Amino acid sequence: MYTLAIDTSNNVLGVAITTKDVVIGQISTNLKKNHSVRLMPTIDLLMKQVEIKPSQLEKIVVAKGPGSYTGVRIGLTTAKSLAWALNIPVIGVSSLEVLAYQGRFHDALICPFFDARRGTVYTAGYIWHDGKMSCQLDETNILMTDWLDILLKEEKEVVFLSPDMNVFYEQIKDKLGILAVIPEAPYHIANAAHLALAATHYREESTHLLTPNYLRLAEAEAKWRQAQKRENKHGG
């Protein structure tokens, strides 16, 4: 039986099919294009290429954020719909953890991050230990300047991984100097097959209870909640 992995949480659209420790096939693009239009055709194409039928899938794994609000919703909606239709379990995995797998086998603190605009990032700190990725610094939405101050206090090498590295490269180097390890470009793109690997350490979730991990509200929702609070305050 096979696992279908889906990641549309950022610019990368990644789909992989695995069985046990074998990657049967995967398709990945790193383009600013509409994931909602391309995701199902990509899944269909991959399954046809590897000659696997939907009935042969035993579970679905999806990157649940943080990242693009729209991208995260597309991935989760598709994964949950397929899991419900096929009556198979679904597992949600942090998009940051999936990217952190690109730095596995390194002794340093692994720091994946995504640009969250206005100088902030979605980020966390991981270590690779005993064949498992463990979170050492909790996921957060934080100013990069404040995050680098936190990392500096760790007094150890930090492997930075991000598709948005160009936005913060100089800032990272200026603050951490030789403690900052920044790999070549291919390591900054999440690998959908790592979703299936990460999911082996997670419990299966109820299809209807699986929710996005945004780390912060969308700007429109945040403004709406603020407006509601003001109305309730004046109304009271």
XYZ file of C-alpha atoms in Angstrom:
236
model
C 0.000 0.000 0.000
C 1.084 3.566 -0.691
C 1.231 7.026 0.882
C 0.371 10.191 -1.034
C 2.189 13.328 0.180
C 1.024 16.829 -0.748
C 2.689 20.196 -0.158
C 1.259 23.457 -1.490
C 1.953 25.532 1.623
C 4.391 27.870 -0.153
C 5.579 28.512 -3.725
C 6.616 24.883 -4.070
C 3.982 22.497 -5.292
C 5.177 19.044 -4.336
C 3.490 15.662 -4.690
C 5.100 12.336 -3.826
C 4.066 8.697 -3.558
C 5.988 6.420 -1.228
C 5.766 2.917 0.163
C 7.645 2.019 3.333
C 11.152 3.453 2.787
C 10.898 3.742 -0.992
C 10.009 6.856 -2.991
C 7.988 5.571 -5.943
C 7.746 8.942 -7.656
C 7.437 12.655 -7.102
C 6.767 15.886 -8.967
C 7.895 19.297 -7.726
C 7.754 22.833 -9.087
C 8.864 26.104 -7.521
C 6.642 28.613 -9.284
C 4.310 31.423 -8.297
C 1.358 29.864 -10.066
C -2.116 28.889 -9.011
C -1.830 25.705 -6.936
C -5.609 25.250 -6.978
C -5.555 24.761 -10.750
C -2.448 22.566 -10.905
C -2.627 20.329 -7.831
C -5.192 17.693 -8.869
C -3.808 17.359 -12.423
C -0.348 16.882 -10.876
C -1.616 14.166 -8.530
C -3.420 12.467 -11.405
C -0.339 12.638 -13.641
C 1.957 11.170 -10.992
C -0.409 8.323 -10.167
C -0.724 7.452 -13.852
C 3.044 7.545 -14.346
C 3.730 5.167 -11.459
C 0.640 3.078 -12.311
C -1.024 3.358 -8.918
C -4.781 3.538 -8.443
C -6.491 5.619 -5.718
C -7.736 2.394 -4.109
C -4.113 1.434 -3.428
C -3.481 4.471 -1.215
C -3.463 3.744 2.526
C -2.991 7.292 3.830
C -2.446 10.890 2.810
C 0.087 13.269 4.343
C -0.166 17.020 3.882
C 1.909 20.071 4.831
C -0.446 22.044 7.084
C 1.494 25.318 7.321
C 2.669 27.817 8.217
C 3.090 29.515 4.877
C 0.795 30.989 2.269
C -2.754 31.178 3.624
C -4.197 30.247 0.246
C -1.614 27.537 -0.411
C -2.163 25.904 2.975
C -5.939 25.861 2.478
C -5.623 24.326 -0.989
C -3.401 21.505 0.267
C -5.535 20.698 3.283
C -8.832 20.878 1.427
C -7.555 18.534 -1.280
C -5.965 16.100 1.181
C -9.050 15.967 3.397
C -11.406 15.553 0.440
C -9.372 12.669 -0.965
C -9.030 11.016 2.454
C -12.762 11.280 3.059
C -13.647 9.950 -0.397
C -11.225 7.022 -0.099
C -11.992 6.431 3.596
C -8.315 6.504 4.561
C -6.497 8.461 7.287
C -4.830 11.827 6.799
C -1.845 13.250 8.689
C -0.884 16.927 8.879
C 2.793 17.847 9.266
C 4.357 21.241 9.922
C 5.691 22.863 6.765
C 8.671 24.083 8.781
C 9.535 20.582 9.947
C 9.348 19.250 6.396
C 11.838 21.900 5.237
C 14.062 21.156 8.256
C 14.582 17.624 6.909
C 16.812 19.171 4.249
C 19.341 19.795 7.029
C 19.144 16.364 8.643
C 22.369 14.640 9.682
C 23.877 18.020 10.626
C 24.955 18.571 14.242
C 23.926 22.232 14.194
C 20.596 23.764 15.137
C 18.412 23.632 12.026
C 16.414 26.783 11.351
C 13.851 26.709 8.538
C 11.913 29.903 7.908
C 9.406 31.515 5.567
C 9.025 35.210 4.901
C 5.902 36.473 6.714
C 6.296 40.069 5.435
C 7.106 43.303 7.241
C 10.378 41.929 8.559
C 8.772 38.913 10.235
C 9.217 35.200 9.605
C 7.543 31.902 10.391
C 10.291 29.839 11.948
C 11.427 27.277 14.517
C 14.575 25.505 15.667
C 15.149 21.765 15.180
C 17.829 19.192 15.884
C 18.385 15.828 14.233
C 18.731 13.152 16.908
C 18.460 9.358 16.769
C 16.972 9.418 13.282
C 14.232 11.849 14.221
C 13.684 15.572 13.829
C 12.987 17.179 17.211
C 11.741 20.722 17.781
C 14.032 22.640 20.161
C 12.692 26.158 19.640
C 8.924 26.321 19.197
C 7.326 27.490 15.981
C 6.664 31.200 16.011
C 5.846 34.266 13.952
C 8.494 36.790 14.935
C 10.603 39.684 13.707
C 13.754 38.269 12.142
C 15.863 40.703 14.180
C 14.405 39.295 17.407
C 14.767 35.716 16.192
C 18.442 36.197 15.374
C 19.008 37.557 18.882
C 17.505 34.354 20.270
C 19.672 32.182 18.031
C 22.803 34.117 18.948
C 22.258 33.208 22.603
C 22.352 29.510 21.653
C 26.081 29.973 20.935
C 26.179 27.252 18.297
C 26.120 26.827 14.536
C 22.751 27.326 12.884
C 21.799 25.856 9.512
C 19.393 28.271 7.816
C 16.958 26.873 5.247
C 14.465 29.007 3.365
C 13.070 29.643 -0.111
C 13.154 33.312 0.960
C 16.850 33.336 1.862
C 17.598 36.282 -0.427
C 15.365 38.517 1.706
C 17.314 37.937 4.923
C 20.744 36.692 3.819
C 22.705 39.846 4.695
C 20.850 40.261 7.977
C 21.670 36.696 9.010
C 25.335 36.963 8.083
C 25.754 40.335 9.791
C 24.247 39.038 13.039
C 25.586 35.477 13.329
C 28.741 35.631 11.234
C 30.548 32.295 11.074
C 27.824 30.629 13.175
C 25.434 30.923 10.219
C 25.546 27.946 7.841
C 23.710 28.617 4.572
C 23.685 25.678 2.104
C 23.360 25.794 -1.675
C 20.060 26.699 -3.341
C 18.558 23.162 -3.760
C 18.529 22.633 0.015
C 16.155 25.554 0.521
C 13.265 23.849 -1.249
C 11.066 21.432 0.709
C 10.909 17.840 -0.533
C 7.416 16.311 -0.598
C 8.824 12.834 0.061
C 10.059 14.097 3.428
C 6.424 14.606 4.383
C 5.877 10.867 4.344
C 9.055 10.360 6.364
C 8.062 12.946 8.977
C 4.558 11.499 9.203
C 5.886 8.214 10.572
C 6.326 10.062 13.889
C 2.775 11.470 13.916
C -0.572 10.017 14.825
C -3.338 9.817 12.258
C -5.911 12.607 12.602
C -9.631 12.787 12.100
C -10.278 14.118 8.619
C -12.709 16.720 9.913
C -10.521 17.829 12.828
C -7.351 18.502 10.843
C -6.856 22.272 10.748
C -4.313 24.653 9.196
C -1.310 25.840 11.190
C -1.193 29.506 10.221
C 0.732 30.743 13.314
C -1.083 34.046 12.857
C -4.422 35.198 11.530
C -4.827 36.415 7.984
C -4.777 40.221 7.927
C -8.427 40.455 6.905
C -9.533 38.132 9.728
C -7.374 39.968 12.267
C -8.960 43.291 11.281
C -12.432 41.743 11.466
C -11.807 40.438 14.986
C -10.484 43.827 16.092
C -13.606 45.475 14.677
C -15.802 42.955 16.513
C -14.045 43.695 19.788
C -14.569 47.428 19.323
C -18.246 46.902 18.519
C -18.741 44.667 21.563
C -16.947 47.170 23.766
C -19.068 50.096 22.606
C -22.192 47.993 22.648
C -21.537 46.915 26.229
